[in-house]
Short mmCIF file of C-alpha atoms and ligand atoms in Angstrom, two decimals:
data_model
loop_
_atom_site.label_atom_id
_atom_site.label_comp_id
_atom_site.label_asym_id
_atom_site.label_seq_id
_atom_site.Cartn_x
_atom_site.Cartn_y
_atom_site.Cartn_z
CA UNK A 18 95.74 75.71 186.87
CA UNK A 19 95.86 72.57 186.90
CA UNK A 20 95.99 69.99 183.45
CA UNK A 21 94.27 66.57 183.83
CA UNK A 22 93.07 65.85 180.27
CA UNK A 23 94.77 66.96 176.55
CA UNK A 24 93.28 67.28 172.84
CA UNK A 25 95.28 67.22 170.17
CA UNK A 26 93.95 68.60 166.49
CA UNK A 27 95.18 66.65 164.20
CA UNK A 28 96.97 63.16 163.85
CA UNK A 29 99.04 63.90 161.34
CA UNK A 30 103.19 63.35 161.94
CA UNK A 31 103.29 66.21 164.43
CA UNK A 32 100.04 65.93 166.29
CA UNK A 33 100.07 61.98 166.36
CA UNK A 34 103.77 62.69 168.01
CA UNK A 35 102.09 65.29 170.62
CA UNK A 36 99.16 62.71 171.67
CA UNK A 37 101.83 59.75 171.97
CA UNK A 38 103.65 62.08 174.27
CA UNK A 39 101.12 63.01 176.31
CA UNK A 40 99.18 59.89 176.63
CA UNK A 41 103.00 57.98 177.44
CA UNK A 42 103.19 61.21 180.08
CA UNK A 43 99.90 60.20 181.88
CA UNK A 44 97.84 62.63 180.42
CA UNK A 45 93.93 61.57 179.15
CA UNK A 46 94.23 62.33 175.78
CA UNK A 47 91.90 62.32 173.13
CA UNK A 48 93.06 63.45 169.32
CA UNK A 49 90.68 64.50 166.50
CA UNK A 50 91.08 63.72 163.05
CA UNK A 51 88.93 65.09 160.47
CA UNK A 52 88.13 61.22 159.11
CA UNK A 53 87.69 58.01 160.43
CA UNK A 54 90.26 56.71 157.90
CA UNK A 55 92.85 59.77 159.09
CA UNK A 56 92.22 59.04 162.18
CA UNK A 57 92.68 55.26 162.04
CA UNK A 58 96.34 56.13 160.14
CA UNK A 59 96.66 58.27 163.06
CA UNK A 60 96.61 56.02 165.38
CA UNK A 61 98.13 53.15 164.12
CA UNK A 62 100.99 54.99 163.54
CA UNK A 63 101.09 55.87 167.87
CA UNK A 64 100.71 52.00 168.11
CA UNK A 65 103.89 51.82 165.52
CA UNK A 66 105.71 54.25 167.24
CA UNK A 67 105.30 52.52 170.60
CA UNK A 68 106.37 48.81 169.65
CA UNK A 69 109.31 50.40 168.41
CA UNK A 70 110.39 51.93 171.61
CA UNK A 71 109.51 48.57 173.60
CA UNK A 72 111.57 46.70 170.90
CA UNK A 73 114.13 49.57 171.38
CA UNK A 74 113.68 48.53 175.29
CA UNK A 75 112.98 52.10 175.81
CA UNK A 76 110.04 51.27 177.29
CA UNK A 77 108.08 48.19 178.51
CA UNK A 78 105.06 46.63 177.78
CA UNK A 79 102.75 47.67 180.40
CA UNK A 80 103.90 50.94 180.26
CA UNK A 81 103.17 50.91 176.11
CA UNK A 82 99.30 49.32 176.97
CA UNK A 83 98.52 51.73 180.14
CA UNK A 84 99.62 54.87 177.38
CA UNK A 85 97.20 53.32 175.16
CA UNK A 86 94.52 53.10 177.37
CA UNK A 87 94.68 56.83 178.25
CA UNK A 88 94.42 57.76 174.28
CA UNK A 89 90.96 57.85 172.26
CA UNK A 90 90.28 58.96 169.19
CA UNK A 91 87.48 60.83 167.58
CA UNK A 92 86.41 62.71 164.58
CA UNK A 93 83.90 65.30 166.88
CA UNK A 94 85.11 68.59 167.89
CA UNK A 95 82.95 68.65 170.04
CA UNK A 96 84.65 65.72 172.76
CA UNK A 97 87.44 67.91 173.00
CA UNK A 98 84.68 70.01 175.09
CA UNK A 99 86.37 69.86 178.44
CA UNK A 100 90.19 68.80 177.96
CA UNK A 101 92.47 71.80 180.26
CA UNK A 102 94.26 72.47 177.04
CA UNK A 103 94.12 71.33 173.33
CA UNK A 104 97.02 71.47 171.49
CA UNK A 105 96.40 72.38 167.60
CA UNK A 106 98.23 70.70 164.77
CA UNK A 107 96.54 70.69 161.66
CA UNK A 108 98.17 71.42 158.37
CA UNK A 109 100.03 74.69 158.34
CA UNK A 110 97.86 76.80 156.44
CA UNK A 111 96.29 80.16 158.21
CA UNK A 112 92.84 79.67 156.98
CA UNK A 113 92.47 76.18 157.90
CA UNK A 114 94.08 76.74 161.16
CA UNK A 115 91.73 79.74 161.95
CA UNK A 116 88.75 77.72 161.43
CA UNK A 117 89.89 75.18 163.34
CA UNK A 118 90.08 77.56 166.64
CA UNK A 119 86.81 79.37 165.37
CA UNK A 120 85.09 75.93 166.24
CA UNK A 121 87.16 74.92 169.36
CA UNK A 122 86.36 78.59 170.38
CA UNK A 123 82.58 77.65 170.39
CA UNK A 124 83.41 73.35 171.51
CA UNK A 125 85.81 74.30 174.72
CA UNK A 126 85.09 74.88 178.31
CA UNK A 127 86.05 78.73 178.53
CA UNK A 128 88.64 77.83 181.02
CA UNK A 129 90.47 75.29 177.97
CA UNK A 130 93.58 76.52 177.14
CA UNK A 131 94.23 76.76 173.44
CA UNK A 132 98.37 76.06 172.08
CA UNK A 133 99.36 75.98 168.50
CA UNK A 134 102.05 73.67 167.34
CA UNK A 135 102.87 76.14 164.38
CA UNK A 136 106.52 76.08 163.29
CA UNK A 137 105.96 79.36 161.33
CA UNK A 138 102.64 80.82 161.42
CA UNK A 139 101.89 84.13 164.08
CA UNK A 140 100.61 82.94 167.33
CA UNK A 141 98.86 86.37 167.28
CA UNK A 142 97.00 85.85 164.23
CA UNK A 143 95.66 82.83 165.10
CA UNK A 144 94.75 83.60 168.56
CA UNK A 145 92.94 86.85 166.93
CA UNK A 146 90.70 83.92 165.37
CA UNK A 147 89.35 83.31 169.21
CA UNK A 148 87.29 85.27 172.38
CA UNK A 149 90.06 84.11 174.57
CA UNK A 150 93.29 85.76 173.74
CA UNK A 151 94.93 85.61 176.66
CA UNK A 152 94.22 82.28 177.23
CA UNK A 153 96.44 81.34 173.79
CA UNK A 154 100.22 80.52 172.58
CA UNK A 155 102.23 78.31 171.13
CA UNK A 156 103.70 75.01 171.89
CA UNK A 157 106.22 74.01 169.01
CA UNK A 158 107.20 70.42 169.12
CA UNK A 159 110.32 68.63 167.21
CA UNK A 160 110.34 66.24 164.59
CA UNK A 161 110.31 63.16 165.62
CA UNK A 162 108.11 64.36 168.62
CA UNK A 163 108.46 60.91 171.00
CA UNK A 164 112.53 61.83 170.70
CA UNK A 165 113.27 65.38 170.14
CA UNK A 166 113.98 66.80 173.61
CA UNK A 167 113.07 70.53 172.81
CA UNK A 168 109.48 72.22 172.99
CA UNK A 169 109.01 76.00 172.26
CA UNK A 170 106.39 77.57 174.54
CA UNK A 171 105.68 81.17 172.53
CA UNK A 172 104.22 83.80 174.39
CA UNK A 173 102.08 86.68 172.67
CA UNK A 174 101.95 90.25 173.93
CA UNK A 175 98.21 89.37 175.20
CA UNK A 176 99.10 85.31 177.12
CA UNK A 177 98.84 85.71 180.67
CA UNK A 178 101.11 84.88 183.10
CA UNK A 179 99.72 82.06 184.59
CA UNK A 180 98.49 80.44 181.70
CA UNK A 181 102.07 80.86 180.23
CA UNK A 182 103.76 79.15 183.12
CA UNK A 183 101.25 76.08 183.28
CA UNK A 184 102.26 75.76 179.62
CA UNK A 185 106.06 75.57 180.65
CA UNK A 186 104.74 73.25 183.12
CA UNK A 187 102.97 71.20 181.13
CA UNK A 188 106.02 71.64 178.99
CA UNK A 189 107.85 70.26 181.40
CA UNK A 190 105.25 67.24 182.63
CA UNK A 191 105.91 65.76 179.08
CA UNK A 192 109.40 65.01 179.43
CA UNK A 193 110.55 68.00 177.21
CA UNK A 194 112.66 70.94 178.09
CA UNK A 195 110.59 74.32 177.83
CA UNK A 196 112.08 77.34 176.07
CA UNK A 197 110.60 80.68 176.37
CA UNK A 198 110.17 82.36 173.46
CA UNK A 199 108.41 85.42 172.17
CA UNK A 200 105.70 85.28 168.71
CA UNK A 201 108.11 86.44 166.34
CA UNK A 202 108.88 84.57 162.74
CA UNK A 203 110.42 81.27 163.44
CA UNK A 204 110.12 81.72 166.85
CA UNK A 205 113.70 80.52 168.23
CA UNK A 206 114.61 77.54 166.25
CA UNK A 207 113.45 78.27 163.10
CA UNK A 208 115.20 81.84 163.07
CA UNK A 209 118.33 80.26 163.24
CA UNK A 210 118.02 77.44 161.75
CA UNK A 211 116.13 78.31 158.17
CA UNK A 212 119.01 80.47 156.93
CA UNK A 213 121.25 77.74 158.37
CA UNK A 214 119.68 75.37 155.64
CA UNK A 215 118.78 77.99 152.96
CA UNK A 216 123.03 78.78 153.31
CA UNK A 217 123.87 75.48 152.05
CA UNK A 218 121.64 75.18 149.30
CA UNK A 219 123.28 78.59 148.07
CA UNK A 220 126.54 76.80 148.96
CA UNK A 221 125.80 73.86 146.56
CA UNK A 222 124.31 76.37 144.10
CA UNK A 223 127.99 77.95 144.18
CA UNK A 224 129.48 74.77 143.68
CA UNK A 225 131.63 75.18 147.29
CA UNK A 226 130.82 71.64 148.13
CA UNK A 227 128.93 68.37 147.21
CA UNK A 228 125.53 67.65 148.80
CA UNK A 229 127.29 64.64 150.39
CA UNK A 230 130.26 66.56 151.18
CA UNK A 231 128.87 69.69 152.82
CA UNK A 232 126.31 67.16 154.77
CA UNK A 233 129.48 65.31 156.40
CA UNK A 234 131.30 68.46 156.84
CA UNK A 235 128.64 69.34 158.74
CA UNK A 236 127.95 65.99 160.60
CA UNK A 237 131.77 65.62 161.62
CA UNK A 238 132.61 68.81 161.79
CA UNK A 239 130.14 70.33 164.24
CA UNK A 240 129.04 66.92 165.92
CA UNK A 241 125.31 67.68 164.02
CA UNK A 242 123.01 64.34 163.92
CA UNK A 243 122.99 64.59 160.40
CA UNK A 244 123.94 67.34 157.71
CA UNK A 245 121.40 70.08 156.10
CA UNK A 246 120.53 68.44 153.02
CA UNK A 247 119.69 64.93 155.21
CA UNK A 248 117.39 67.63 157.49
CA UNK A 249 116.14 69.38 154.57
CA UNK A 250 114.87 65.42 153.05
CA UNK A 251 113.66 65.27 156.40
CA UNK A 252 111.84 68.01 156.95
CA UNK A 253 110.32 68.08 153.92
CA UNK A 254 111.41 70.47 151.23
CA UNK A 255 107.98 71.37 150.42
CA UNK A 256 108.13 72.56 154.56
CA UNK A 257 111.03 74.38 154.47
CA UNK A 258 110.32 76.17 151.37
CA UNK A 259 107.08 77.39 153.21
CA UNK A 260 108.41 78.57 156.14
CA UNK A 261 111.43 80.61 154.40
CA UNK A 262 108.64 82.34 152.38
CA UNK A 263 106.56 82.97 155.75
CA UNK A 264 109.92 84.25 157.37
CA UNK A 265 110.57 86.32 154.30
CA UNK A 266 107.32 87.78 154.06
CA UNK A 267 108.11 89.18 157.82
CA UNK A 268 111.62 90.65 157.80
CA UNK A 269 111.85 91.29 154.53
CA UNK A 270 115.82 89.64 154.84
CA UNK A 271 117.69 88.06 151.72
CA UNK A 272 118.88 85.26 154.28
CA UNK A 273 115.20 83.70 154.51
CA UNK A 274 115.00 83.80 150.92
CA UNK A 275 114.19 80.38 149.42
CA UNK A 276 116.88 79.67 146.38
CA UNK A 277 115.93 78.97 142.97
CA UNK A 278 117.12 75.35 143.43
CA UNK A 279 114.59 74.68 146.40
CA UNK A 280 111.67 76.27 144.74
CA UNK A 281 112.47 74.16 141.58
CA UNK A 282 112.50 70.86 144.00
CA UNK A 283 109.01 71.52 145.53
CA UNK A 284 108.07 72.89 141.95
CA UNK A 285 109.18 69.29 140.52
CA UNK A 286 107.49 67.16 143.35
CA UNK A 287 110.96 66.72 145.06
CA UNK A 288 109.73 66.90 148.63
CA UNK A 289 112.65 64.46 150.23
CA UNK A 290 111.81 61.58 152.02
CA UNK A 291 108.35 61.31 152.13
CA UNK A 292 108.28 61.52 148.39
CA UNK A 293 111.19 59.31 147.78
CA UNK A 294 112.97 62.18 146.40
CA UNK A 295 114.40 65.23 147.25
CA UNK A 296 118.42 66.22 147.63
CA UNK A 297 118.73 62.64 148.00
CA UNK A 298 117.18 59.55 146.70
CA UNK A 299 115.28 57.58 149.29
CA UNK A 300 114.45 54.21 147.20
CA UNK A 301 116.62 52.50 150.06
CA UNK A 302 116.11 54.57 152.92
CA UNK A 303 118.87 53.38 154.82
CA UNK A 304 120.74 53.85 152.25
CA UNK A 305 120.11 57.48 150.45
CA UNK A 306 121.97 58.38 147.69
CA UNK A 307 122.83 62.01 146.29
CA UNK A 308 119.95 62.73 143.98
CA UNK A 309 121.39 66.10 142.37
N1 LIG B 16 112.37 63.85 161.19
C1 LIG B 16 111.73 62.65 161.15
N2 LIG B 16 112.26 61.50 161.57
C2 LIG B 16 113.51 61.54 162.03
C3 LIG B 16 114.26 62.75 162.09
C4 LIG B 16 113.63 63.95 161.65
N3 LIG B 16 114.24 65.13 161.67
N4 LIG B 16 115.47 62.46 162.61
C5 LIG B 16 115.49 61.15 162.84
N5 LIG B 16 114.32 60.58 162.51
C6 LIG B 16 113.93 59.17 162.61
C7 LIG B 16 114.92 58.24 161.92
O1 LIG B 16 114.63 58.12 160.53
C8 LIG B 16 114.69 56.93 162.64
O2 LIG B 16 113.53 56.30 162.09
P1 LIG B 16 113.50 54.70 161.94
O3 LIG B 16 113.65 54.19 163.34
O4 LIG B 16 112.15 54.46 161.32
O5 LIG B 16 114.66 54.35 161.04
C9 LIG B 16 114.32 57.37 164.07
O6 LIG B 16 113.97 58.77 163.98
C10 LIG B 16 115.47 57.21 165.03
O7 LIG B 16 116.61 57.88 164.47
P2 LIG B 16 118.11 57.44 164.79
O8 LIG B 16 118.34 56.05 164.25
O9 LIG B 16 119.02 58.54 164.33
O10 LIG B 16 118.06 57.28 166.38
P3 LIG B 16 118.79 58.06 167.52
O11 LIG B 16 118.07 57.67 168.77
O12 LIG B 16 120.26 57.85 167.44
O13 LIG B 16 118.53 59.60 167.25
C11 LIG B 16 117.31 61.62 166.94
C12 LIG B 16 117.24 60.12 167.14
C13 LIG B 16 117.67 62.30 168.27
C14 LIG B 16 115.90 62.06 166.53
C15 LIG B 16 118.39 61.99 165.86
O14 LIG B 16 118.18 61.22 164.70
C16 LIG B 16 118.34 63.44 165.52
O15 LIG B 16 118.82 64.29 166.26
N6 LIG B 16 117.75 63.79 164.35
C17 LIG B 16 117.63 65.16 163.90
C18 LIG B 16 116.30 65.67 164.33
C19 LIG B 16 116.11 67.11 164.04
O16 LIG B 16 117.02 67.87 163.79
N7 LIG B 16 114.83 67.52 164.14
C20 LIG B 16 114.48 68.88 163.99
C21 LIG B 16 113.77 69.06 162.73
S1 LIG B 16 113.42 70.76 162.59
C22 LIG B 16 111.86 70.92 163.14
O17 LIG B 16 111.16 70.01 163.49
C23 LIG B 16 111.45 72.34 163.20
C24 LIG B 16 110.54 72.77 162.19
O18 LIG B 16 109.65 73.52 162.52
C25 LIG B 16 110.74 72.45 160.77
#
């Protein structure tokens, strides 16, 4: 099987990341927003994204105008028609998401393959939502997509074979490193890495550290990018609070538990950066301060 031409669903922070990277990778790629003015956010943001990593001197010039060239936009369905394989990121919400592949189902060559970028949601479930089952998985991406090295390529009990390795492939053809992993909660990442996060919000809660302490414990200690509460402001606390519930709701496991001071946060509007506010206070962003 081979890939010539990607859709992405969505040009939101994830799926805008996926199109850059495939469009920068050689792929045609066209990405559907549901509006012209989403869509024009969308892109501008790829456009963004791509100055920055010629002003970075991570890439040139041509390279940043020939990417461009290969990416279109749209707000049909319907030209996703005949891409090899259309990569889903809408916002993470089953019902939306299902509807979503209820009209690709009917827009796509039967041949398309269908990935999810999901960070929580069953593979299974969703691919239930199609005729073409074995055709489906997931392809989890990182945050920020352009950098983060990493893609999870999630397998259900139904993918077939060969479908599943032109996904690592394609994985691969992207400039990302491929993990396999099997549709279970949180797939590989998220498994380990929610109760990492959850932990030291029960750590603050207990009063064993400061947020800034326990975020350069972290940092310096284990040689981490940044600590859990800068992730967590990151992330999105609204996000992570949503996934522990998902991951809760499926093993049943006090570690995936969201604590009382996270739900509070999201309760209170506190999402982290995007908001301005979350453990930290982003009103100068390279410059956060503990909020709490
Ligand atoms: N989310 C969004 N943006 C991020 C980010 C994150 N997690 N981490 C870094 N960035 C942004 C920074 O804010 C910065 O933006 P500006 O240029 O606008 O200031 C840009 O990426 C570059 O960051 P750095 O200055 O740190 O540059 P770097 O090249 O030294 O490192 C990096 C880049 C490799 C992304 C590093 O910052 C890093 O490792 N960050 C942590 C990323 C991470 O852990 N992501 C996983 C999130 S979990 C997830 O996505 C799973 C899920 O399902 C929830």
């Amino acid at each position: 099987m081979e890939i010539k031409k990607v859709g992405v669903v969505g040009c939101g922070l994830m799926g805008s990341g996926i199109a850059q990277t495939a469009a920068v990778a050689g792929y045609e790629t066209v990405v559907r927003e549901i509006t012209a003015d989403l869509l024009d956010k969308g892109l501008s943001s790829i456009e963004k994204s791509l100055a920055k990593l010629v002003e970075k001197g991570t890439m040139s010039g041509e390279d940043r105008q020939a990417a461009l060239r290969r990416l279109s936009g749209t707000v049909r369905l319907e030209d996703l028609g005949d891409c090899d394989i259309v990569i889903e990121a809408v916002s993470e919400n089953i019902e939306v998401k299902n509807q979503t592949f209820r009209e690709l189902d009917v827009a796509c060559k039967p041949e398309t393959i269908f990935a999810s970028n999901t960070s929580s949601l069953s593979i299974t479930q969703l691919m239930a939502a199609t005729h073409r089952p074995e055709r489906f998985l997931g392809l989890h991406f990182f945050n920020p997509v352009p950098l983060m090295k990493l893609v999870e390529v999630v397998r259900t009990i139904v993918t077939d074979r060969d479908v599943y390795e032109t996904a690592l492939q394609f994985g691969l053809s992207v400039g990302k490193t491929p993990v396999r992993a099997r549709d279970t909660g949180g797939f590989i990442v998220n498994r380990l890495l929610i109760p990492y996060l959850l932990d030291a919000i029960r750590a603050f809660e207990e009063g064993i550290g400061s947020i800034a302490d326990v975020d350069t414990a972290m940092k310096l200690g284990c040689g981490y990018p940044m600590g859990p509460f800068t992730l967590n402001d990151f992330i999105g606390l609204d996000t992570t609070y949503y996934i522990a519930t998902i991951m809760f709701d499926e093993f049943k496991e006090k570690r995936f538990a969201p604590p009382p001071l996270l739900k509070r946060l999201v309760l209170a509007g506190h999402y982290g950066k995007k908001t301005g506010k979350g453990f930290y206070d982003w009103s100068d962003p390279k410059n956060p301060k503990p909020a709490l």
